[in-house]
C-alpha atoms as one frame of an Amber mdcrd trajectory, in Angstrom:
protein
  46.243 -18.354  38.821  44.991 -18.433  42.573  43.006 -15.824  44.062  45.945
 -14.377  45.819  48.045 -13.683  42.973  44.863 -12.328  41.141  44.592  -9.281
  43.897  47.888  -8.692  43.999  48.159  -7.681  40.161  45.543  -5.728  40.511
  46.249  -3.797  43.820  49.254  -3.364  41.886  47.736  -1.845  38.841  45.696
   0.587  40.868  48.646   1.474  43.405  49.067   5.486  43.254  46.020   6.274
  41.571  44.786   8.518  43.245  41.985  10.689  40.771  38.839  11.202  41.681
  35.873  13.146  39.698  32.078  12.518  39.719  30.441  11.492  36.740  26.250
  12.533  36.112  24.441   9.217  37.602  21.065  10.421  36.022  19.545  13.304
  33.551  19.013  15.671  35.963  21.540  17.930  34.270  19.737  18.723  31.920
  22.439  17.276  29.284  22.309  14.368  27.128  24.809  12.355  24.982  24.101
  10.671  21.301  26.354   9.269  19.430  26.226   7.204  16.194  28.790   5.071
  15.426  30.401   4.329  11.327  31.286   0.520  11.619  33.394   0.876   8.230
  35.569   3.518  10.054  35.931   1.670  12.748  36.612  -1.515  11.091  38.725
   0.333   8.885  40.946   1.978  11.957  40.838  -1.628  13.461  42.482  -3.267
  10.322  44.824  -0.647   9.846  46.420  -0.709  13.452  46.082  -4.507  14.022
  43.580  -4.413  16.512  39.755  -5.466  16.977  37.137  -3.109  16.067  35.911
  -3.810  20.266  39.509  -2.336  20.885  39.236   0.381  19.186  35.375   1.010
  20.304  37.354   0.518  24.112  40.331   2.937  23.547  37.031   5.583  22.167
  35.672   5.037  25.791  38.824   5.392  27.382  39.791   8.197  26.022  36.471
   9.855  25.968  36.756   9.695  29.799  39.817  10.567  30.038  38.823  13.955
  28.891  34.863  14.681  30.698  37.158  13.922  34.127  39.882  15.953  33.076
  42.311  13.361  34.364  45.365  11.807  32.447  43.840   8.194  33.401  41.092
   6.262  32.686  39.588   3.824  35.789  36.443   1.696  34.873  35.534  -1.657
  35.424  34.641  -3.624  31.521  32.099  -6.105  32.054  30.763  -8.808  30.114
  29.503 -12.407  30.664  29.302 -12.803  33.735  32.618 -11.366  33.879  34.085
  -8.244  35.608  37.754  -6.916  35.038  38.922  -3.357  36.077  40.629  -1.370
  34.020  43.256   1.531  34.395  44.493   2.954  31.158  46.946   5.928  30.899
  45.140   8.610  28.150  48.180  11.147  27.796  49.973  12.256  24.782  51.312
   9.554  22.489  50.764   8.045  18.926  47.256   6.324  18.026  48.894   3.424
  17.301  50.578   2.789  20.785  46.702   3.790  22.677  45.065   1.190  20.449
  47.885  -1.785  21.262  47.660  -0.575  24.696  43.851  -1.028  24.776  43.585
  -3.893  23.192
């Protein structure tokens, strides 16, 4: 795939969003976030919709965003390797099992 084609996906992918929100960039809020994660439920959720337990982990994220912005979308950029991919996943009403194929 040449670099061409490559932006053109994506400026399709991203064509209409048009969101916007501001998320905390440091602690100065005063608010903080912990969470602790059960790797059998997740596994468990995984196995049962046919998905990776990173997908699922992913479509947590997503989703979790989805609702602090108060948007129906969620716009990030997943990163790993060396790698960078953006990302644009629609968080509205529909069954579990759809979000998680979606996500994955």
């Amino acid at each position: 795939m040449n670099t061409d084609t490559c932006r053109k996906y994506f400026e399709d992918m991203f064509d209409g969003y048009s969101e916007s929100f501001m998320l905390p960039t440091d602690g100065s809020d005063g608010g903080t976030f912990e969470s602790q994660m059960d790797l059998a439920l997740v596994g468990s959720i995984a196995q049962g919709n046919g998905v990776s337990g990173d997908a699922v982990c992913f479509a947590a994220f997503a989703y979790a965003l989805s609702r602090f912005s108060g948007g129906s979308e969620s716009v990030f950029v997943l990163s790993g390797e060396g790698i960078r991919v953006p990302v644009r996943l629609g968080c509205g009403d529909r069954l579990v099992e759809e979000f998680l194929k979606e996500a994955s």
